[in-house]
Amino acid sequence: MMATATQNKAKPGVWAGLFGANMAVIAVLFITGVIEPPTPYILFALNMVLMVPLVRAGKQLQVEKGGVTRAVSRYNRRFLGFSLAYSVAMMVCALLADRMGWATPVMWVLAIVPMVPAFGMIWAMTQYLREETDEYLRHRAVSAAMVGLGFVLVLGTGWGFLETFGLVPHIWAWWVFPAWAMGLGIGMALPERDAGGEA
Amino acid sequence: MKNRLRVLRAEREWSQQDLADRLDVSRQSVNAIETGKYDPSLPLAFKIADIFELAIEEIFLRDVVEQAAK
């Protein structure tokens, strides 16, 4: 315990906060017209690089709490791989799309390419729930997913009403995934906050 | 739900990790069950009972208020 106490504690919350704050700033700049496509997509993609320290800090925290299973390791590896693939695909496709005309056949390809790793991240979560044999960790993941769902429903429904009454601009629907992921992170942090531990 | 896991574990001088290894679950799970943050499923409760060679009700205790109401 003494050795653990003297080590740097994992702080995935700091990275998650930085990730969320960056996303919010980019979204505000985009919505207010300060930056125009493809700049916001490239900034979103660059922000995804923060997933590397975020996932690493999350893994360190899982190790500290004794919550690492084979399924968790596989999930971390898959999620990080898809995040980086998404980041690269988003940047490349946004840059290429900016030089092409709307509604061309190539535009379909450019739209679908970043969709694949994004779906991969969702698949990684589904696989985790299937592969995790530790019922408590599975229970926590499902509970956190419900928090994420609530987060998306509140944000989406709230924004929808504000948009209907012309108070806020329209935003594209793909925001649901990062918003859900943020809610998932909040959900994962909530129940274990006061959990102790013993080596 | 309260339980006697910590005491039973201490009697055998097992760490949480020792018990986790025997149950094939994470140490975090043992900690959550032990501290009453999570009630195990019936199969896992039976597995715990088997490891300690006790009946489930000798490990997991019903709340006093709940018992008094019956």
PDB file of C-alpha atoms in Angstrom, chain A residues 15-156:
ATOM      1  CA  TRP A  15      -7.768  13.672 -19.678  1.00  0.00           C
ATOM      2  CA  ALA A  16     -11.505  13.129 -20.111  1.00  0.00           C
ATOM      3  CA  GLY A  17     -12.143  16.700 -18.918  1.00  0.00           C
ATOM      4  CA  LEU A  18      -9.558  18.066 -21.336  1.00  0.00           C
ATOM      5  CA  PHE A  19     -11.059  15.983 -24.165  1.00  0.00           C
ATOM      6  CA  GLY A  20     -14.589  17.198 -23.353  1.00  0.00           C
ATOM      7  CA  ALA A  21     -13.504  20.836 -22.952  1.00  0.00           C
ATOM      8  CA  ASN A  22     -11.726  20.759 -26.329  1.00  0.00           C
ATOM      9  CA  MET A  23     -14.802  19.228 -27.980  1.00  0.00           C
ATOM     10  CA  ALA A  24     -17.006  21.918 -26.429  1.00  0.00           C
ATOM     11  CA  VAL A  25     -14.704  24.766 -27.560  1.00  0.00           C
ATOM     12  CA  ILE A  26     -14.503  23.377 -31.116  1.00  0.00           C
ATOM     13  CA  ALA A  27     -18.295  22.930 -31.200  1.00  0.00           C
ATOM     14  CA  VAL A  28     -18.901  26.515 -30.001  1.00  0.00           C
ATOM     15  CA  LEU A  29     -16.416  27.932 -32.538  1.00  0.00           C
ATOM     16  CA  PHE A  30     -18.085  25.869 -35.282  1.00  0.00           C
ATOM     17  CA  ILE A  31     -21.661  26.729 -34.311  1.00  0.00           C
ATOM     18  CA  THR A  32     -20.864  30.434 -34.034  1.00  0.00           C
ATOM     19  CA  GLY A  33     -19.178  30.379 -37.447  1.00  0.00           C
ATOM     20  CA  VAL A  34     -15.710  31.333 -36.210  1.00  0.00           C
ATOM     21  CA  ILE A  35     -14.250  28.244 -37.898  1.00  0.00           C
ATOM     22  CA  GLU A  36     -15.590  26.614 -41.043  1.00  0.00           C
ATOM     23  CA  PRO A  37     -15.295  23.124 -42.534  1.00  0.00           C
ATOM     24  CA  PRO A  38     -12.973  21.301 -42.814  1.00  0.00           C
ATOM     25  CA  THR A  39     -11.218  22.960 -39.833  1.00  0.00           C
ATOM     26  CA  PRO A  40     -13.667  21.722 -37.147  1.00  0.00           C
ATOM     27  CA  TYR A  41     -13.454  18.106 -38.424  1.00  0.00           C
ATOM     28  CA  ILE A  42      -9.675  18.225 -38.397  1.00  0.00           C
ATOM     29  CA  LEU A  43      -9.678  19.683 -34.873  1.00  0.00           C
ATOM     30  CA  PHE A  44     -12.162  16.987 -33.748  1.00  0.00           C
ATOM     31  CA  ALA A  45      -9.887  14.346 -35.254  1.00  0.00           C
ATOM     32  CA  LEU A  46      -6.772  15.798 -33.618  1.00  0.00           C
ATOM     33  CA  ASN A  47      -8.599  15.870 -30.282  1.00  0.00           C
ATOM     34  CA  MET A  48      -9.141  12.108 -30.639  1.00  0.00           C
ATOM     35  CA  VAL A  49      -5.383  11.681 -30.075  1.00  0.00           C
ATOM     36  CA  LEU A  50      -6.130  12.453 -26.412  1.00  0.00           C
ATOM     37  CA  MET A  51      -7.776   9.010 -26.319  1.00  0.00           C
ATOM     38  CA  VAL A  52      -4.262   7.538 -26.029  1.00  0.00           C
ATOM     39  CA  PRO A  53      -3.389   9.084 -22.618  1.00  0.00           C
ATOM     40  CA  LEU A  54      -7.058   8.775 -21.571  1.00  0.00           C
ATOM     41  CA  VAL A  55      -7.197   5.015 -22.220  1.00  0.00           C
ATOM     42  CA  ARG A  56      -3.745   4.530 -20.649  1.00  0.00           C
ATOM     43  CA  ALA A  57      -4.746   6.442 -17.492  1.00  0.00           C
ATOM     44  CA  GLY A  58      -7.994   4.458 -17.398  1.00  0.00           C
ATOM     45  CA  LYS A  59      -6.040   1.221 -17.604  1.00  0.00           C
ATOM     46  CA  GLN A  60      -3.695   2.348 -14.820  1.00  0.00           C
ATOM     47  CA  LEU A  61      -6.715   3.134 -12.646  1.00  0.00           C
ATOM     48  CA  GLN A  62      -8.195  -0.286 -13.431  1.00  0.00           C
ATOM     49  CA  VAL A  63      -4.896  -1.898 -12.394  1.00  0.00           C
ATOM     50  CA  GLU A  64      -4.863   0.107  -9.134  1.00  0.00           C
ATOM     51  CA  LYS A  65      -8.404  -1.027  -8.348  1.00  0.00           C
ATOM     52  CA  GLY A  66      -7.721  -4.620  -9.371  1.00  0.00           C
ATOM     53  CA  GLY A  67     -10.335  -4.490 -12.105  1.00  0.00           C
ATOM     54  CA  VAL A  68      -8.321  -5.661 -15.113  1.00  0.00           C
ATOM     55  CA  THR A  69      -9.586  -8.780 -16.841  1.00  0.00           C
ATOM     56  CA  ARG A  70      -8.717 -10.260 -20.225  1.00  0.00           C
ATOM     57  CA  ALA A  71     -11.922  -8.740 -21.609  1.00  0.00           C
ATOM     58  CA  VAL A  72     -10.938  -5.279 -20.291  1.00  0.00           C
ATOM     59  CA  SER A  73      -7.482  -5.528 -21.899  1.00  0.00           C
ATOM     60  CA  ARG A  74      -9.000  -6.612 -25.205  1.00  0.00           C
ATOM     61  CA  TYR A  75     -11.544  -3.776 -25.049  1.00  0.00           C
ATOM     62  CA  ASN A  76      -8.848  -1.151 -24.326  1.00  0.00           C
ATOM     63  CA  ARG A  77      -6.743  -2.402 -27.220  1.00  0.00           C
ATOM     64  CA  ARG A  78      -9.646  -2.508 -29.672  1.00  0.00           C
ATOM     65  CA  PHE A  79     -11.080   0.857 -28.605  1.00  0.00           C
ATOM     66  CA  LEU A  80      -7.713   2.605 -28.877  1.00  0.00           C
ATOM     67  CA  GLY A  81      -7.096   1.089 -32.323  1.00  0.00           C
ATOM     68  CA  PHE A  82     -10.489   2.186 -33.637  1.00  0.00           C
ATOM     69  CA  SER A  83     -10.078   5.662 -32.049  1.00  0.00           C
ATOM     70  CA  LEU A  84      -6.791   6.231 -33.843  1.00  0.00           C
ATOM     71  CA  ALA A  85      -8.174   4.816 -37.106  1.00  0.00           C
ATOM     72  CA  TYR A  86     -11.170   7.133 -36.747  1.00  0.00           C
ATOM     73  CA  SER A  87      -8.899  10.094 -36.106  1.00  0.00           C
ATOM     74  CA  VAL A  88      -6.836   9.461 -39.247  1.00  0.00           C
ATOM     75  CA  ALA A  89      -9.908   8.632 -41.405  1.00  0.00           C
ATOM     76  CA  MET A  90     -11.747  11.761 -40.252  1.00  0.00           C
ATOM     77  CA  MET A  91      -8.794  14.044 -40.993  1.00  0.00           C
ATOM     78  CA  VAL A  92      -8.017  12.566 -44.411  1.00  0.00           C
ATOM     79  CA  CYS A  93     -11.676  12.448 -45.499  1.00  0.00           C
ATOM     80  CA  ALA A  94     -12.393  16.000 -44.278  1.00  0.00           C
ATOM     81  CA  LEU A  95      -9.414  17.354 -46.216  1.00  0.00           C
ATOM     82  CA  LEU A  96     -10.375  15.433 -49.368  1.00  0.00           C
ATOM     83  CA  ALA A  97     -14.070  16.328 -49.084  1.00  0.00           C
ATOM     84  CA  ASP A  98     -13.196  20.013 -48.962  1.00  0.00           C
ATOM     85  CA  ARG A  99     -11.740  19.744 -52.473  1.00  0.00           C
ATOM     86  CA  MET A 100     -14.666  17.904 -54.022  1.00  0.00           C
ATOM     87  CA  GLY A 101     -18.158  18.778 -55.115  1.00  0.00           C
ATOM     88  CA  TRP A 102     -21.171  17.879 -52.979  1.00  0.00           C
ATOM     89  CA  ALA A 103     -23.215  14.748 -53.765  1.00  0.00           C
ATOM     90  CA  THR A 104     -20.504  13.144 -55.916  1.00  0.00           C
ATOM     91  CA  PRO A 105     -20.064   9.349 -55.686  1.00  0.00           C
ATOM     92  CA  VAL A 106     -16.632   9.870 -54.055  1.00  0.00           C
ATOM     93  CA  MET A 107     -18.346  11.871 -51.310  1.00  0.00           C
ATOM     94  CA  TRP A 108     -20.279   8.718 -50.358  1.00  0.00           C
ATOM     95  CA  VAL A 109     -16.999   6.896 -49.878  1.00  0.00           C
ATOM     96  CA  LEU A 110     -15.538   9.767 -47.836  1.00  0.00           C
ATOM     97  CA  ALA A 111     -18.626   9.789 -45.615  1.00  0.00           C
ATOM     98  CA  ILE A 112     -18.563   6.026 -45.058  1.00  0.00           C
ATOM     99  CA  VAL A 113     -14.817   5.640 -44.356  1.00  0.00           C
ATOM    100  CA  PRO A 114     -14.808   7.413 -40.919  1.00  0.00           C
ATOM    101  CA  MET A 115     -18.115   5.663 -40.150  1.00  0.00           C
ATOM    102  CA  VAL A 116     -16.394   2.254 -40.176  1.00  0.00           C
ATOM    103  CA  PRO A 117     -13.982   2.854 -37.237  1.00  0.00           C
ATOM    104  CA  ALA A 118     -16.781   4.722 -35.388  1.00  0.00           C
ATOM    105  CA  PHE A 119     -18.942   1.600 -35.693  1.00  0.00           C
ATOM    106  CA  GLY A 120     -15.845  -0.359 -34.675  1.00  0.00           C
ATOM    107  CA  MET A 121     -15.793   1.480 -31.339  1.00  0.00           C
ATOM    108  CA  ILE A 122     -19.438   0.520 -30.780  1.00  0.00           C
ATOM    109  CA  TRP A 123     -18.622  -3.083 -31.745  1.00  0.00           C
ATOM    110  CA  ALA A 124     -15.729  -3.071 -29.231  1.00  0.00           C
ATOM    111  CA  MET A 125     -18.186  -2.131 -26.466  1.00  0.00           C
ATOM    112  CA  THR A 126     -20.645  -4.832 -27.522  1.00  0.00           C
ATOM    113  CA  GLN A 127     -17.854  -7.421 -27.571  1.00  0.00           C
ATOM    114  CA  TYR A 128     -16.720  -6.324 -24.110  1.00  0.00           C
ATOM    115  CA  LEU A 129     -20.159  -6.999 -22.654  1.00  0.00           C
ATOM    116  CA  ARG A 130     -20.203 -10.406 -24.369  1.00  0.00           C
ATOM    117  CA  GLU A 131     -16.693 -11.422 -23.332  1.00  0.00           C
ATOM    118  CA  GLU A 132     -16.597 -10.099 -19.761  1.00  0.00           C
ATOM    119  CA  THR A 133     -17.112 -13.016 -17.383  1.00  0.00           C
ATOM    120  CA  ASP A 134     -16.764 -10.886 -14.235  1.00  0.00           C
ATOM    121  CA  GLU A 135     -20.381 -10.108 -13.387  1.00  0.00           C
ATOM    122  CA  TYR A 136     -19.613  -7.050 -11.236  1.00  0.00           C
ATOM    123  CA  LEU A 137     -17.507  -5.393 -13.953  1.00  0.00           C
ATOM    124  CA  ARG A 138     -20.207  -6.205 -16.507  1.00  0.00           C
ATOM    125  CA  HIS A 139     -22.822  -4.748 -14.184  1.00  0.00           C
ATOM    126  CA  ARG A 140     -20.758  -1.551 -13.855  1.00  0.00           C
ATOM    127  CA  ALA A 141     -20.319  -1.270 -17.617  1.00  0.00           C
ATOM    128  CA  VAL A 142     -24.064  -1.697 -18.226  1.00  0.00           C
ATOM    129  CA  SER A 143     -24.909   0.829 -15.475  1.00  0.00           C
ATOM    130  CA  ALA A 144     -22.441   3.324 -16.960  1.00  0.00           C
ATOM    131  CA  ALA A 145     -23.929   2.760 -20.425  1.00  0.00           C
ATOM    132  CA  MET A 146     -27.339   3.651 -18.981  1.00  0.00           C
ATOM    133  CA  VAL A 147     -25.886   6.887 -17.577  1.00  0.00           C
ATOM    134  CA  GLY A 148     -24.489   7.596 -21.059  1.00  0.00           C
ATOM    135  CA  LEU A 149     -27.895   6.908 -22.580  1.00  0.00           C
ATOM    136  CA  GLY A 150     -29.566   9.274 -20.097  1.00  0.00           C
ATOM    137  CA  PHE A 151     -26.929  11.909 -20.897  1.00  0.00           C
ATOM    138  CA  VAL A 152     -27.658  11.662 -24.639  1.00  0.00           C
ATOM    139  CA  LEU A 153     -31.441  11.663 -24.125  1.00  0.00           C
ATOM    140  CA  VAL A 154     -31.338  14.768 -21.920  1.00  0.00           C
ATOM    141  CA  LEU A 155     -28.943  16.649 -24.222  1.00  0.00           C
ATOM    142  CA  GLY A 156     -30.695  15.550 -27.424  1.00  0.00           C
TER     143      GLY A 156
END
